[in-house]
XYZ file of N, CA and C in Angstrom:
513
model
N -55.735 -20.223 47.578
C -56.360 -21.240 45.732
C -56.952 -19.579 45.777
N -57.752 -19.195 47.225
C -59.345 -19.238 47.357
C -58.564 -17.602 46.521
N -57.270 -16.840 46.165
C -56.694 -15.451 45.919
C -56.539 -15.577 44.931
N -56.456 -17.205 43.820
C -56.012 -17.316 42.363
C -57.754 -16.860 41.535
N -57.385 -16.620 40.285
C -58.443 -16.844 39.591
C -59.623 -18.068 39.133
N -60.719 -19.029 39.939
C -61.047 -19.823 38.685
C -60.842 -20.567 37.623
N -60.163 -18.917 36.520
C -59.642 -19.766 35.528
C -58.603 -18.824 34.505
N -58.123 -19.750 34.460
C -56.581 -18.666 33.562
C -57.687 -17.822 31.748
N -56.824 -16.760 32.146
C -58.409 -16.429 30.122
C -59.578 -16.242 30.498
N -59.251 -15.625 32.034
C -61.132 -14.729 32.368
C -61.477 -14.860 30.645
N -61.133 -13.048 30.518
C -60.937 -12.491 29.257
C -61.632 -13.247 28.267
N -60.582 -14.577 27.865
C -61.039 -15.019 26.883
C -61.939 -15.672 26.438
N -62.356 -16.419 28.485
C -63.848 -17.125 28.142
C -65.117 -16.050 27.630
N -64.669 -14.577 27.946
C -66.392 -13.865 28.320
C -66.045 -12.855 26.348
N -64.967 -13.475 25.826
C -65.070 -12.590 24.818
C -65.773 -12.814 23.795
N -66.594 -11.700 22.836
C -67.190 -11.709 21.988
C -66.558 -12.460 20.318
N -64.624 -12.031 20.936
C -64.414 -12.222 19.291
C -64.509 -13.153 18.559
N -64.341 -12.857 17.114
C -64.347 -14.627 15.944
C -63.098 -13.907 15.345
N -62.171 -15.508 15.570
C -63.044 -15.825 15.847
C -63.289 -16.679 17.199
N -64.052 -18.216 17.476
C -64.328 -17.816 18.969
C -62.212 -18.069 19.401
N -62.558 -18.157 20.726
C -61.319 -18.980 21.698
C -61.903 -19.476 22.631
N -60.205 -21.000 22.070
C -61.382 -21.687 22.285
C -61.609 -22.093 24.057
N -61.095 -21.226 25.262
C -61.774 -20.486 26.344
C -63.476 -20.397 26.251
N -63.747 -19.451 25.469
C -65.339 -19.132 25.080
C -65.543 -21.144 24.670
N -65.759 -21.630 23.106
C -66.216 -21.926 23.082
C -66.419 -23.213 24.482
N -65.661 -23.840 25.473
C -65.479 -24.096 26.597
C -66.354 -23.442 28.004
N -66.753 -21.752 27.649
C -67.554 -21.811 28.691
C -69.344 -22.394 28.161
N -68.803 -22.051 26.313
C -70.421 -22.033 26.091
C -71.042 -23.465 26.040
N -69.642 -24.332 26.272
C -70.126 -26.587 26.171
C -70.568 -27.116 26.911
N -69.492 -25.790 28.675
C -70.090 -26.150 29.895
C -71.436 -25.304 29.807
N -71.443 -24.602 29.489
C -73.312 -23.632 29.770
C -74.177 -25.175 28.969
N -74.335 -24.687 27.803
C -74.706 -26.519 26.929
C -75.321 -27.380 28.198
N -73.932 -28.494 29.131
C -74.168 -29.189 29.422
C -75.466 -29.039 30.674
N -74.934 -27.684 31.430
C -75.137 -27.727 32.590
C -77.118 -27.023 32.252
N -76.993 -26.589 31.740
C -78.750 -26.045 30.647
C -79.284 -26.971 30.108
N -78.589 -27.854 28.984
C -79.829 -27.653 28.279
C -80.128 -29.119 28.786
N -81.343 -29.555 28.566
C -82.616 -30.086 28.496
C -81.856 -31.693 28.012
N -81.763 -31.756 27.335
C -81.191 -33.162 26.477
C -79.693 -33.909 27.065
N -80.048 -32.542 28.561
C -78.543 -33.062 28.837
C -78.377 -33.526 30.336
N -79.877 -33.312 30.483
C -80.522 -33.752 32.059
C -79.205 -34.937 32.707
N -79.459 -35.821 31.496
C -79.327 -37.798 31.795
C -78.405 -37.994 32.236
N -77.404 -37.053 31.769
C -75.580 -37.267 31.048
C -75.703 -37.146 29.650
N -73.775 -36.349 29.542
C -73.589 -36.767 28.460
C -72.567 -37.694 28.591
N -71.828 -38.015 27.349
C -70.962 -39.013 27.224
C -69.737 -37.789 25.925
N -68.828 -37.237 27.413
C -68.167 -36.252 26.426
C -66.485 -37.435 25.923
N -66.220 -37.339 25.087
C -65.397 -38.130 24.213
C -63.745 -37.594 23.511
N -63.195 -36.693 25.337
C -61.905 -35.846 24.492
C -61.190 -35.902 24.029
N -60.289 -35.718 22.342
C -59.560 -36.332 21.713
C -57.809 -35.594 22.549
N -57.038 -35.894 22.288
C -56.018 -35.483 22.752
C -54.802 -34.439 21.766
N -54.481 -33.356 22.626
C -54.062 -32.610 22.338
C -54.188 -31.351 22.937
N -54.322 -30.118 22.155
C -54.627 -28.974 23.279
C -56.109 -28.798 23.592
N -57.137 -29.523 22.787
C -57.551 -29.766 23.117
C -58.367 -30.712 25.065
N -57.505 -31.314 25.092
C -57.880 -31.738 26.104
C -57.523 -30.959 26.765
N -56.412 -30.541 26.846
C -55.845 -29.022 28.152
C -56.912 -28.357 28.540
N -57.787 -27.582 27.020
C -58.969 -27.147 26.688
C -59.880 -27.175 27.805
N -60.616 -28.476 27.942
C -61.357 -29.100 28.349
C -60.668 -29.604 30.309
N -59.848 -29.782 29.838
C -59.399 -30.253 31.340
C -59.893 -28.845 32.289
N -58.892 -28.606 31.486
C -58.397 -26.324 32.699
C -60.177 -25.911 32.775
N -60.915 -25.539 31.105
C -62.521 -25.277 32.032
C -63.527 -25.759 31.928
N -63.667 -27.203 32.048
C -65.267 -27.226 32.223
C -65.131 -28.431 33.093
N -66.394 -28.559 34.184
C -66.614 -29.224 34.930
C -67.588 -30.148 34.909
N -67.046 -31.368 35.354
C -68.345 -32.306 34.499
C -68.656 -33.348 35.394
N -69.363 -33.246 36.539
C -69.559 -33.753 37.511
C -70.658 -35.501 36.683
N -70.585 -36.714 38.069
C -72.327 -36.857 37.574
C -72.657 -36.515 37.293
N -74.682 -36.714 36.503
C -74.339 -38.411 35.173
C -73.467 -37.751 33.858
N -72.144 -36.485 33.662
C -71.800 -36.997 32.768
C -70.371 -37.482 32.926
N -69.964 -38.375 31.820
C -68.426 -38.368 31.897
C -67.700 -38.121 30.730
N -66.129 -37.814 31.111
C -65.427 -37.919 30.827
C -65.156 -38.851 29.931
N -64.535 -39.198 28.495
C -63.519 -40.487 28.154
C -61.774 -39.335 27.278
N -61.454 -40.250 27.278
C -59.877 -39.837 27.067
C -58.981 -40.842 27.649
N -58.536 -41.005 25.492
C -57.160 -41.692 25.507
C -56.048 -41.052 25.791
N -55.907 -40.765 26.520
C -53.569 -39.651 27.180
C -53.101 -40.764 27.031
N -52.505 -42.113 26.578
C -51.367 -43.524 26.313
C -51.270 -42.365 24.785
N -50.084 -42.348 25.118
C -49.422 -42.325 23.208
C -49.733 -41.368 22.694
N -50.527 -40.502 23.107
C -51.158 -39.518 21.675
C -51.808 -39.827 20.757
N -52.457 -41.213 20.864
C -53.589 -41.475 19.862
C -54.357 -40.005 19.553
N -54.280 -38.859 18.866
C -54.471 -38.157 18.177
C -55.541 -39.308 17.063
N -56.960 -38.680 17.493
C -58.019 -39.556 16.176
C -59.034 -39.691 17.025
N -58.715 -40.463 17.896
C -58.893 -41.682 18.209
C -61.266 -42.027 18.959
N -61.513 -40.567 18.764
C -62.358 -39.328 19.355
C -63.340 -40.033 18.566
N -62.546 -39.971 16.944
C -64.151 -39.816 15.841
C -64.404 -41.088 16.090
N -63.804 -42.863 17.217
C -64.793 -43.662 16.210
C -65.081 -43.795 17.931
N -64.504 -43.303 19.075
C -65.128 -43.931 20.193
C -66.119 -43.126 20.483
N -66.692 -42.367 19.835
C -67.968 -41.370 20.191
C -69.024 -42.051 19.200
N -69.177 -42.869 18.152
C -69.374 -44.014 17.570
C -70.007 -45.373 18.417
N -69.263 -45.591 19.245
C -69.378 -46.842 20.132
C -69.329 -46.061 20.972
N -69.277 -45.071 21.215
C -70.631 -45.042 23.191
C -71.797 -43.754 23.009
N -72.348 -43.777 21.955
C -73.382 -43.794 21.554
C -74.109 -45.413 21.127
N -73.680 -45.998 20.056
C -73.899 -47.180 20.159
C -74.047 -48.306 21.452
N -73.846 -47.655 22.014
C -73.669 -48.375 23.490
C -74.655 -47.466 24.531
N -75.255 -46.373 24.519
C -75.752 -45.924 25.437
C -76.551 -44.613 24.761
N -77.163 -45.600 23.961
C -77.889 -44.716 22.716
C -79.288 -43.515 23.520
N -79.346 -43.811 24.951
C -80.296 -42.952 25.323
C -79.581 -41.070 25.809
N -77.988 -41.574 25.991
C -77.224 -40.266 25.777
C -76.537 -39.274 25.310
N -76.816 -38.096 25.243
C -75.452 -37.903 23.340
C -74.865 -38.153 24.148
N -74.424 -38.359 23.220
C -72.330 -38.651 22.619
C -71.808 -37.383 21.880
N -70.461 -36.984 22.619
C -69.559 -35.447 22.012
C -68.334 -36.147 22.018
N -67.348 -35.676 20.906
C -66.825 -35.707 20.620
C -66.528 -34.779 20.185
N -65.098 -34.120 20.896
C -64.370 -33.294 20.685
C -63.032 -32.745 20.450
N -62.950 -32.863 19.864
C -62.035 -32.429 18.667
C -61.049 -31.066 17.819
N -60.267 -31.575 17.610
C -58.982 -30.590 17.630
C -59.144 -31.221 15.610
N -59.054 -29.422 14.060
C -58.754 -29.897 13.150
C -57.988 -31.450 13.571
N -56.710 -31.450 13.668
C -56.070 -32.338 13.577
C -56.468 -33.751 13.439
N -56.861 -34.477 15.068
C -57.563 -34.760 15.146
C -58.464 -35.419 13.976
N -59.259 -34.917 13.314
C -60.362 -35.110 13.118
C -60.271 -35.695 11.558
N -59.213 -34.355 11.272
C -58.954 -35.434 9.402
C -57.584 -36.803 10.224
N -57.656 -37.366 11.335
C -56.902 -38.418 10.896
C -57.923 -39.871 10.615
N -59.090 -39.082 12.056
C -59.894 -40.077 11.749
C -61.497 -40.458 11.354
N -62.047 -38.689 10.825
C -62.544 -38.405 10.688
C -63.921 -38.622 9.633
N -63.177 -40.059 9.027
C -64.257 -40.896 8.078
C -65.322 -41.379 8.189
N -64.557 -41.484 9.649
C -65.848 -42.774 10.512
C -67.330 -41.613 10.847
N -67.343 -40.270 10.319
C -68.129 -39.657 9.953
C -69.147 -40.332 9.355
N -68.737 -40.483 8.173
C -69.656 -41.369 7.284
C -70.258 -42.950 7.871
N -69.466 -43.006 8.281
C -70.071 -44.041 9.284
C -71.876 -44.488 10.371
N -70.859 -43.432 10.880
C -71.778 -42.277 12.130
C -73.533 -42.023 11.156
N -72.783 -41.315 10.109
C -74.590 -40.801 9.199
C -74.950 -41.798 8.415
N -74.122 -42.605 8.217
C -74.720 -43.915 6.905
C -75.451 -44.474 8.202
N -75.128 -44.958 9.315
C -76.516 -46.031 10.213
C -76.989 -45.382 11.058
N -77.145 -44.003 11.277
C -77.836 -43.217 11.531
C -77.752 -42.951 13.314
N -76.374 -42.764 14.060
C -76.339 -41.960 14.900
C -76.581 -42.190 16.185
N -76.063 -40.748 15.311
C -76.804 -40.071 16.005
C -75.240 -38.954 17.179
N -74.029 -39.328 17.213
C -73.063 -38.611 17.289
C -73.101 -36.890 16.940
N -72.600 -36.394 17.327
C -71.509 -35.144 18.046
C -70.193 -34.613 18.582
N -70.335 -34.089 16.831
C -68.329 -33.908 16.721
C -68.112 -32.108 16.591
N -67.428 -31.860 18.214
C -67.469 -30.651 17.901
C -66.324 -30.334 17.912
N -65.802 -29.043 16.725
C -63.772 -29.149 16.435
C -63.974 -27.831 16.784
N -61.947 -27.754 17.213
C -61.838 -26.959 17.689
C -60.552 -26.596 16.128
N -60.853 -25.667 15.649
C -60.889 -25.132 14.000
C -59.153 -24.182 14.219
N -58.127 -24.403 14.399
C -57.318 -23.297 14.086
C -55.919 -23.794 13.071
N -56.213 -24.687 11.826
C -55.518 -24.351 10.759
C -54.064 -25.142 10.944
N -54.029 -26.093 12.163
C -52.953 -26.120 12.668
C -52.824 -27.276 13.570
N -51.456 -28.423 13.339
C -51.644 -29.716 14.767
C -50.269 -28.773 15.563
N -51.129 -27.719 16.405
C -50.458 -27.034 17.362
C -49.556 -27.184 18.556
N -50.502 -28.968 19.102
C -49.353 -29.075 19.844
C -48.232 -29.912 19.357
N -48.378 -30.693 18.340
C -47.088 -30.861 18.103
C -46.691 -29.438 17.858
N -46.251 -28.179 17.243
C -46.109 -27.454 16.613
C -45.047 -26.275 17.926
N -46.275 -26.689 19.412
C -46.384 -25.875 20.348
C -44.501 -26.468 21.580
N -44.480 -28.572 20.990
C -43.359 -28.795 21.493
C -42.454 -29.074 20.762
N -42.510 -28.429 19.426
C -41.278 -28.983 18.215
C -40.509 -27.283 19.038
N -41.888 -26.192 18.486
C -40.909 -24.712 19.882
C -40.129 -25.204 20.267
N -40.588 -25.663 21.271
C -40.055 -25.265 22.909
C -39.075 -26.926 22.707
N -39.326 -28.178 21.748
C -37.669 -28.808 22.109
C -36.588 -27.870 21.095
N -36.645 -27.346 20.853
C -36.009 -26.773 19.273
C -35.240 -24.823 19.459
N -35.429 -25.215 20.838
C -35.321 -23.421 20.319
C -34.032 -22.608 20.490
N -33.195 -23.412 20.286
C -32.056 -23.513 19.247
C -32.010 -22.627 17.571
N -33.332 -23.082 17.238
C -33.585 -22.615 14.923
C -35.089 -21.391 15.596
N -34.692 -20.067 16.418
C -35.451 -19.293 16.740
C -36.744 -18.926 15.928
N -36.085 -18.428 14.836
C -37.215 -18.439 13.190
C -37.855 -19.020 12.763
N -37.684 -20.386 13.473
C -38.101 -20.953 12.374
C -39.776 -21.948 12.737
N -40.299 -21.153 11.621
C -41.981 -21.559 11.418
C -42.121 -22.589 11.842
N -42.801 -22.949 13.648
C -43.648 -23.877 13.475
C -45.177 -24.781 12.791
N -45.078 -23.493 13.210
C -46.625 -23.321 13.199
C -47.555 -23.439 11.542
N -46.082 -23.153 11.121
C -46.625 -23.009 9.918
C -46.093 -23.927 8.916
N -45.267 -25.454 9.072
C -45.383 -26.263 9.472
C -45.756 -27.341 9.332
N -46.519 -27.240 10.563
C -47.675 -27.383 11.040
C -49.238 -27.438 10.740
N -49.274 -26.218 10.058
C -50.141 -26.405 9.069
C -51.270 -27.360 8.537
N -52.775 -27.195 8.249
C -53.100 -28.232 7.699
C -54.252 -27.808 7.143
N -53.917 -26.456 5.843
C -53.650 -26.354 4.741
C -55.549 -25.736 4.435
N -56.125 -24.859 5.540
C -57.503 -24.231 5.783
C -58.816 -25.538 5.038
N -58.169 -26.802 5.578
C -59.653 -27.783 5.465
C -61.024 -27.355 5.480
N -62.410 -27.073 4.240
C -62.883 -26.372 4.825
C -64.025 -28.575 5.420
N -63.487 -27.686 7.060
C -64.789 -29.747 7.652
C -66.378 -29.095 7.002
N -67.110 -28.724 7.313
C -68.225 -28.178 6.857
C -68.050 -29.491 5.521
N -67.638 -29.027 4.624
C -68.159 -29.573 3.701
C -67.280 -31.233 3.213
N -66.594 -31.110 4.274
C -65.621 -32.037 4.029
C -67.039 -33.597 5.280
N -67.043 -33.342 5.725
C -68.491 -33.875 6.966
C -69.610 -33.907 5.981
N -69.951 -33.049 5.239
C -71.205 -32.752 4.093
C -71.021 -34.000 3.020
N -69.271 -33.747 2.379
C -68.871 -35.154 1.321
C -69.076 -36.568 2.167
N -69.669 -36.337 3.607
C -69.459 -38.348 4.376
C -70.493 -37.996 4.352
N -71.366 -37.502 4.190
C -72.906 -38.204 3.741
C -73.946 -36.902 5.719
N -73.021 -35.978 6.510
C -73.295 -36.198 7.865
C -74.066 -34.617 7.683
């Protein structure tokens, strides 16, 4: 293990290329968790399922008092959008952050309206790639006999404006 690099994708973690690579986003999130005064008492991080969970598991180091919450059973995409609200209400003294992909946000993101209306103070960090990427990757793997099939195109989200979406819900 000592001979292997700590992170896969070290170049992407350090890249300032736009759009930001997920590895870089995780590096920045780690820095906030480690150094921001508001995170000193710990953060409840609600990590959705999909590729976002793999990025978090590989690129984040979350020691107490931080807590990672994830629903890894049955691929329940979108659960973090509601869970982050409950987490913040249950422990209002600590920051509560939902780490979600854009596909997962679109499944249950209307919960943002509840958080905004009630002034909950939960935060969503969205990895945006305009795709249900893990689904597309799974289909490409399962159906290698269709090498010319555009699975990523099939699972495109249509380039939603997620900032406008959140604003339309009162955030």
